[in-house]
PDB file of C-alpha atoms in Angstrom:
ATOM      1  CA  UNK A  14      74.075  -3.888 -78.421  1.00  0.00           C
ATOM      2  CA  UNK A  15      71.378  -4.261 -75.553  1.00  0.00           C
ATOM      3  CA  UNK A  16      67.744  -5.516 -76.648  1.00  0.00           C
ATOM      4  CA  UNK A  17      65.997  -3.513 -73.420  1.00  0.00           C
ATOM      5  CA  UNK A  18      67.342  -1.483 -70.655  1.00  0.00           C
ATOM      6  CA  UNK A  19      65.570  -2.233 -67.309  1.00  0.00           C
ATOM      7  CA  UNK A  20      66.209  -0.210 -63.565  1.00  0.00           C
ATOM      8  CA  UNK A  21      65.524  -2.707 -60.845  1.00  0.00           C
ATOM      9  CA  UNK A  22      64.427  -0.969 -57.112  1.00  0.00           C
ATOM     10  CA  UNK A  23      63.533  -3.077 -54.608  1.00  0.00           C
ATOM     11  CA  UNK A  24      60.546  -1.238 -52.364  1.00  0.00           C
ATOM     12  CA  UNK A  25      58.703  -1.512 -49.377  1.00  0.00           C
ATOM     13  CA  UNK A  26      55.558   0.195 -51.000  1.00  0.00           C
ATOM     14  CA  UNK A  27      54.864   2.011 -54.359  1.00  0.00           C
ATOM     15  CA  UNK A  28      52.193   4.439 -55.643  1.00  0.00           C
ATOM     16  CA  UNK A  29      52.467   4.891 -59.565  1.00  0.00           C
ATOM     17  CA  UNK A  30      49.546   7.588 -61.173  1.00  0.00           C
ATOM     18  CA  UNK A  31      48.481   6.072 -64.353  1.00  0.00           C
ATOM     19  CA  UNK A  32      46.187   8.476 -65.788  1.00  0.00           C
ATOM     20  CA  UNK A  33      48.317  11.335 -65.530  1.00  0.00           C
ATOM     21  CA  UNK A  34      45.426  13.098 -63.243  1.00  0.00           C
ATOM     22  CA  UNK A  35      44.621  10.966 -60.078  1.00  0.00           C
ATOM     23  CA  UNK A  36      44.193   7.313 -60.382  1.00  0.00           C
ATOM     24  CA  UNK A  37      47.059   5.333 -58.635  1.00  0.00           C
ATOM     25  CA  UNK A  38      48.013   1.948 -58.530  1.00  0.00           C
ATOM     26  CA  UNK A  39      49.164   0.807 -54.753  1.00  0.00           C
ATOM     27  CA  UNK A  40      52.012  -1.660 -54.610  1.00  0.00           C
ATOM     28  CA  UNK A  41      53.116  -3.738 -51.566  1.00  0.00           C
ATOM     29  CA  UNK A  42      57.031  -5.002 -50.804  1.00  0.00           C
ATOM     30  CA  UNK A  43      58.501  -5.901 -54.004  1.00  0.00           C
ATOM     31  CA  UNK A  44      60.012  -5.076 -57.085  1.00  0.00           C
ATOM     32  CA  UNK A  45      59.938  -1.650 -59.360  1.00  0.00           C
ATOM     33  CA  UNK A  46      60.761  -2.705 -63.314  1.00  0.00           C
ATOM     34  CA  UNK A  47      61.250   0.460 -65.387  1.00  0.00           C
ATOM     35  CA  UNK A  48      61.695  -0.926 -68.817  1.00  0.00           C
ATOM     36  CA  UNK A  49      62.608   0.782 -72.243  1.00  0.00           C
ATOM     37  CA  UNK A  50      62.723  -1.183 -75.072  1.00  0.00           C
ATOM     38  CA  UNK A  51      65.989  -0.678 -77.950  1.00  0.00           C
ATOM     39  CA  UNK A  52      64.802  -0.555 -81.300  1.00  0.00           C
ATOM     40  CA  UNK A  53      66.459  -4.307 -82.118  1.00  0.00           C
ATOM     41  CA  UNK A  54      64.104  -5.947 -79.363  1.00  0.00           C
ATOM     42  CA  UNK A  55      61.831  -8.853 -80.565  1.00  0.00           C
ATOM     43  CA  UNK A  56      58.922 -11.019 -78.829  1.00  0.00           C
ATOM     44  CA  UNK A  57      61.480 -13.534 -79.187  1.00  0.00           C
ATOM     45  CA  UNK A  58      63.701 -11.436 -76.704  1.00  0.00           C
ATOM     46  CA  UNK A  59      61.121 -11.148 -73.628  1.00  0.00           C
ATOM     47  CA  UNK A  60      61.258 -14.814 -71.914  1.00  0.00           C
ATOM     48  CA  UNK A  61      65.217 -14.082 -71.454  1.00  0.00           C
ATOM     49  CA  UNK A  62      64.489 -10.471 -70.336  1.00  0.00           C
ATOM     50  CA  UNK A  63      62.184 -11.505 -67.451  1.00  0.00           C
ATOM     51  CA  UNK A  64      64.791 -14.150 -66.801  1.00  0.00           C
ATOM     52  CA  UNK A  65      67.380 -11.934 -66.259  1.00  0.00           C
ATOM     53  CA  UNK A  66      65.092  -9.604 -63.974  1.00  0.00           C
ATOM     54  CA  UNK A  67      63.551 -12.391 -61.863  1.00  0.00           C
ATOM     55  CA  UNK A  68      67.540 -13.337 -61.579  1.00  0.00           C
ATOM     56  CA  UNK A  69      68.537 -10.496 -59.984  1.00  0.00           C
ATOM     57  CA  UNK A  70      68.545 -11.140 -55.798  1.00  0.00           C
ATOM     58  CA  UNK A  71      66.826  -7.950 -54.879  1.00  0.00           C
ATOM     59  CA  UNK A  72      63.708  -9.502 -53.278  1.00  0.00           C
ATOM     60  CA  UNK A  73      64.887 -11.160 -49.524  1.00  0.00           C
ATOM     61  CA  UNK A  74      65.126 -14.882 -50.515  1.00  0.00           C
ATOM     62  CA  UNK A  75      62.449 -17.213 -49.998  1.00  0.00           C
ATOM     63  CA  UNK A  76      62.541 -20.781 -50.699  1.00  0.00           C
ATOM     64  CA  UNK A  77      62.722 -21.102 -54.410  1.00  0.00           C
ATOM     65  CA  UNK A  78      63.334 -17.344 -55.554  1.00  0.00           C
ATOM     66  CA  UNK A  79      61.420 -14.295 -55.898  1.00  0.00           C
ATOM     67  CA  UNK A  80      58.291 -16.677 -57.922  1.00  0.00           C
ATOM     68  CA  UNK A  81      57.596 -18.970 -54.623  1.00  0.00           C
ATOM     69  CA  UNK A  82      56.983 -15.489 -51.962  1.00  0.00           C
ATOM     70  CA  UNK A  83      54.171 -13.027 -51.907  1.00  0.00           C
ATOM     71  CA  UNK A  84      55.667  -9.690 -53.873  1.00  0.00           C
ATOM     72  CA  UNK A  85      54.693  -7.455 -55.815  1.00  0.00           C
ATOM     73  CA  UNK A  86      55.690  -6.514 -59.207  1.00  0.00           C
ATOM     74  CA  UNK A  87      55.478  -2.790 -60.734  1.00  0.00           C
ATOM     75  CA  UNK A  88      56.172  -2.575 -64.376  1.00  0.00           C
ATOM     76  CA  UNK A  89      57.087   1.056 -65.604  1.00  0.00           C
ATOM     77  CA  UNK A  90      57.382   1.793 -69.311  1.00  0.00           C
ATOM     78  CA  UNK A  91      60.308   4.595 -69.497  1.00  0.00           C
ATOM     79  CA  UNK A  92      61.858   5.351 -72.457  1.00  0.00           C
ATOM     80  CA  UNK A  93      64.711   8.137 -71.241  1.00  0.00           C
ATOM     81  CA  UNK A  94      66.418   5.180 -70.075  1.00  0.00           C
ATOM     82  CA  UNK A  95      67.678   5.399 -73.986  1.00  0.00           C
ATOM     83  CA  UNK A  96      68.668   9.168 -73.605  1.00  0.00           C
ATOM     84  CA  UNK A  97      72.507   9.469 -75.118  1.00  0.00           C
ATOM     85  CA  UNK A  98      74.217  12.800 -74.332  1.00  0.00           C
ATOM     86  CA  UNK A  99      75.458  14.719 -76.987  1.00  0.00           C
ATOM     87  CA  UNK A 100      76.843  17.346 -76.600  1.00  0.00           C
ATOM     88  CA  UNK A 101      74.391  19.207 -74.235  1.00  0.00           C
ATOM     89  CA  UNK A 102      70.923  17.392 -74.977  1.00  0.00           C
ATOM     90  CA  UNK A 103      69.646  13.807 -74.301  1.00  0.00           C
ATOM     91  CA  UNK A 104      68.859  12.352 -77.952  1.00  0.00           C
ATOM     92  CA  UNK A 105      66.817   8.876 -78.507  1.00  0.00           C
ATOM     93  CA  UNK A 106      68.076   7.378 -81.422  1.00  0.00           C
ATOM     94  CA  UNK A 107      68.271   3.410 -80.034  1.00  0.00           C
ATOM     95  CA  UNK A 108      64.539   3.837 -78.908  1.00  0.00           C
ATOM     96  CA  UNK A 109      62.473   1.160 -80.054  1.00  0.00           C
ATOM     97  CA  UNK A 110      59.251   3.098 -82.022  1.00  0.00           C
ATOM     98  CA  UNK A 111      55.973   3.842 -80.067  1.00  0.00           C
ATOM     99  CA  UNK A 112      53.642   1.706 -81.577  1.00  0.00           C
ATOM    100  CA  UNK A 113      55.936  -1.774 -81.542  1.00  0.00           C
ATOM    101  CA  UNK A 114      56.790  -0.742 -77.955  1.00  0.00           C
ATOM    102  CA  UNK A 115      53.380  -0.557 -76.964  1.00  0.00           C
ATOM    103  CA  UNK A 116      53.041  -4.674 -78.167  1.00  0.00           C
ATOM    104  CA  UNK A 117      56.472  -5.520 -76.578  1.00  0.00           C
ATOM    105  CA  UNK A 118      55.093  -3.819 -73.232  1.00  0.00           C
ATOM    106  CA  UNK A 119      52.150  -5.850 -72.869  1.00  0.00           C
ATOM    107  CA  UNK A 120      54.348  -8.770 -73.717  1.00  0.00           C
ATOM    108  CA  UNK A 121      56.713  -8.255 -71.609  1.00  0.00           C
ATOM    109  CA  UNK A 122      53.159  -8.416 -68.506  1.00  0.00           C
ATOM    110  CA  UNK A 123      51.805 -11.566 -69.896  1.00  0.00           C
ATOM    111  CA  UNK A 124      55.496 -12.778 -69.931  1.00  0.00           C
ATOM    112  CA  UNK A 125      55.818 -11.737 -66.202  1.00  0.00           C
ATOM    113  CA  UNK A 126      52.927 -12.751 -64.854  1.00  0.00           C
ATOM    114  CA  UNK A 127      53.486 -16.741 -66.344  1.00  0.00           C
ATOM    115  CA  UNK A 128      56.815 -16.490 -64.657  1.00  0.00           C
ATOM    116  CA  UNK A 129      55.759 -15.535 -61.044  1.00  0.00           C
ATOM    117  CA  UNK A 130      52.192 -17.950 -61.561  1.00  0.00           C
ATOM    118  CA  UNK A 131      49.762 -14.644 -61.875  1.00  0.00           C
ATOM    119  CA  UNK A 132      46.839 -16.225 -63.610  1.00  0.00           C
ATOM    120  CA  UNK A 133      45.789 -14.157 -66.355  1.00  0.00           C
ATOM    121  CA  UNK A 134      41.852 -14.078 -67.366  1.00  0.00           C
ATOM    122  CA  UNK A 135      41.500 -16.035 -70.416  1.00  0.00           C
ATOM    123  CA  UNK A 136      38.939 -13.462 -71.929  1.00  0.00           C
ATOM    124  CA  UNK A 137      41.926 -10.679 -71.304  1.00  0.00           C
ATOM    125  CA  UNK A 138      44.503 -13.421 -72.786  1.00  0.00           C
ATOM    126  CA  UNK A 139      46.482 -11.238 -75.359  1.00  0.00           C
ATOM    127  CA  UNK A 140      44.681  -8.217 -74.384  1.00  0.00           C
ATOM    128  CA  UNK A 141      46.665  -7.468 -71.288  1.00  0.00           C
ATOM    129  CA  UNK A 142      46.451  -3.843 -71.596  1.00  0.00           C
ATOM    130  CA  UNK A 143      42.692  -3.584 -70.527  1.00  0.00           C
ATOM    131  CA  UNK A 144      43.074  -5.090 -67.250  1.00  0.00           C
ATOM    132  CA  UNK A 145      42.985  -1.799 -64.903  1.00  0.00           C
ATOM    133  CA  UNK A 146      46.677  -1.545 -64.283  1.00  0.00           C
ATOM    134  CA  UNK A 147      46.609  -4.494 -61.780  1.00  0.00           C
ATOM    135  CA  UNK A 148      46.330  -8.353 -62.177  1.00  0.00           C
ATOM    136  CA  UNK A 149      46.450 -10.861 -59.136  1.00  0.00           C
ATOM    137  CA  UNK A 150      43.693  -9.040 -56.957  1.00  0.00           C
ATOM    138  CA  UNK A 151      43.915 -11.385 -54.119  1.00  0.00           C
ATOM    139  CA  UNK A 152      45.899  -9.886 -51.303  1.00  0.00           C
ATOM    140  CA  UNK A 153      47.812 -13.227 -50.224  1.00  0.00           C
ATOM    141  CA  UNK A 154      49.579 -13.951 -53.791  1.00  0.00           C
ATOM    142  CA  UNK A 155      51.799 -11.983 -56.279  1.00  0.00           C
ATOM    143  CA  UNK A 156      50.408  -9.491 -58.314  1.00  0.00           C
ATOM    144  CA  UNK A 157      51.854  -7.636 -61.499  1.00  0.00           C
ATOM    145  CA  UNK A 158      51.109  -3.913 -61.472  1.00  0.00           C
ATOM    146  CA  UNK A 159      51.962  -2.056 -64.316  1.00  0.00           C
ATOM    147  CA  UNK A 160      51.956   1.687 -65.864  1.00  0.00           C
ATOM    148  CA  UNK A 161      50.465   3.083 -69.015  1.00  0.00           C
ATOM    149  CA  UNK A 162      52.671   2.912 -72.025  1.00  0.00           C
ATOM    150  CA  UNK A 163      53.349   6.217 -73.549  1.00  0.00           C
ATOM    151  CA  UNK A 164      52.035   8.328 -70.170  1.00  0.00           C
ATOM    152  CA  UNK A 165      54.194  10.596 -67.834  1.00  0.00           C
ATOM    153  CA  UNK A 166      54.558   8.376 -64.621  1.00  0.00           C
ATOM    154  CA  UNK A 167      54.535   9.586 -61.282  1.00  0.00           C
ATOM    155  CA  UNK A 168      55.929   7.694 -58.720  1.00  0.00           C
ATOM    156  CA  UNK A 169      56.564   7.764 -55.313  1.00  0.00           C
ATOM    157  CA  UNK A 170      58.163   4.865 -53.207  1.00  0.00           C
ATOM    158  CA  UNK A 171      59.722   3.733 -49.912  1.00  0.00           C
ATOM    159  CA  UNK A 172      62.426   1.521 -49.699  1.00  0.00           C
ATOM    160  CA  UNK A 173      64.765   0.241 -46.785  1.00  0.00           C
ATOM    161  CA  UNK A 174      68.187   0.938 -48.817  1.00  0.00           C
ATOM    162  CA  UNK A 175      69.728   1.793 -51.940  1.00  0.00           C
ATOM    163  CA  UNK A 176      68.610  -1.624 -53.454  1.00  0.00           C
ATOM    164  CA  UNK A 177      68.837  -0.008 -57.536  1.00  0.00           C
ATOM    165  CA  UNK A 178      70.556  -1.665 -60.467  1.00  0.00           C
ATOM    166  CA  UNK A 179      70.864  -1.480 -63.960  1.00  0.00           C
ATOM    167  CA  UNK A 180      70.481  -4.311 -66.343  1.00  0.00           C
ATOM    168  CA  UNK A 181      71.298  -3.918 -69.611  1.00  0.00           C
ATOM    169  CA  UNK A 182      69.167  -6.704 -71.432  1.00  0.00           C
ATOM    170  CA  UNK A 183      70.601  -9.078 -74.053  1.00  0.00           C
ATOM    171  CA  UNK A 184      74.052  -7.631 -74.291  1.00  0.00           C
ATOM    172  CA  UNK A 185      75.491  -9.439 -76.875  1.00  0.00           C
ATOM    173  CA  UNK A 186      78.415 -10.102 -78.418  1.00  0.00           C
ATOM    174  CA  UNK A 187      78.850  -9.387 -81.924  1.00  0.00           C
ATOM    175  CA  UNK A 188      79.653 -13.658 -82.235  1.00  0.00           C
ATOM    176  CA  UNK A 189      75.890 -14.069 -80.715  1.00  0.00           C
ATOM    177  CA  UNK A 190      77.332 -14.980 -77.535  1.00  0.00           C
TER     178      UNK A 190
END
């Protein structure tokens, strides 16, 4: 059974609202991450998860990977990646709950961020949810964008081709391997 289901898009830009009124984040070439988190996903789980997303070769190569260019990285909480059909209706019973979600989310950021070197404040250390949806504000490096856990998101995007994939994190067997 998967730990996390994540929906890769590689973009030229990205708008994401995330106040569910007017404020948007802007995002330049890089990566979309829409992430849901399955209900048997642990802390333990997120170093492999942004291993397996920083794996995938949707960013043009640069020496070294995706961590040694400029890119950025949008983070989008979206739990309907869980949705089963049955029958006629979408039900959610692998969904992790809200409130441990919430904790793996900002995680998951801190996680990302060490991976592609965006230096996190060490006041907001652990406390990544109160940056203001963006960390890396200088122009010439990486930056992490992200959404706001438990919001509708709006989106809008462009992007050069259909650059989308699944990834179905930690798919394991039942053996462990």
């Amino acid at each position: 059974m998967s730990k996390a289901i994540a929906v890769l898009q590689r973009v030229e830009e990205a708008e994401l609202l995330v106040d569910n009124e007017s404020k948007f984040v802007h995002g330049r070439k890089g990566m979309i991450v829409h992430i849901c988190f399955l209900k048997d996903c642990k802390p333990a789980d997120l170093e492999r998860i942004v291993n397996d997303i920083l794996q995938i070769s949707l960013l043009e190569p640069k020496e070294g990977g995706p961590s040694e260019g400029v890119y950025d990285f949008m983070v989008i909480p979206q739990a309907s990646l869980a949705g089963k059909l049955k029958k006629d209706s979408l039900q959610y019973h692998s969904l992790i709950k809200k409130e441990d979600g919430i904790v793996l989310y900002a995680l998951l950021i801190e996680t990302l961020c060490r991976a592609v070197k965006v230096e996190l404040d060490k006041e907001k250390e652990g406390k990544v949810l109160e940056y203001d949806n963006v960390i890396g504000l200088d122009s010439e490096r990486t930056r992490v964008l992200f959404g706001t856990y438990g919001n509708r998101q709006g989106l809008r995007f462009v992007s050069n081709g259909p650059h989308t994939h699944l990834l179905q994190c930690l798919n394991l067997l039942k053996n462990g391997v």
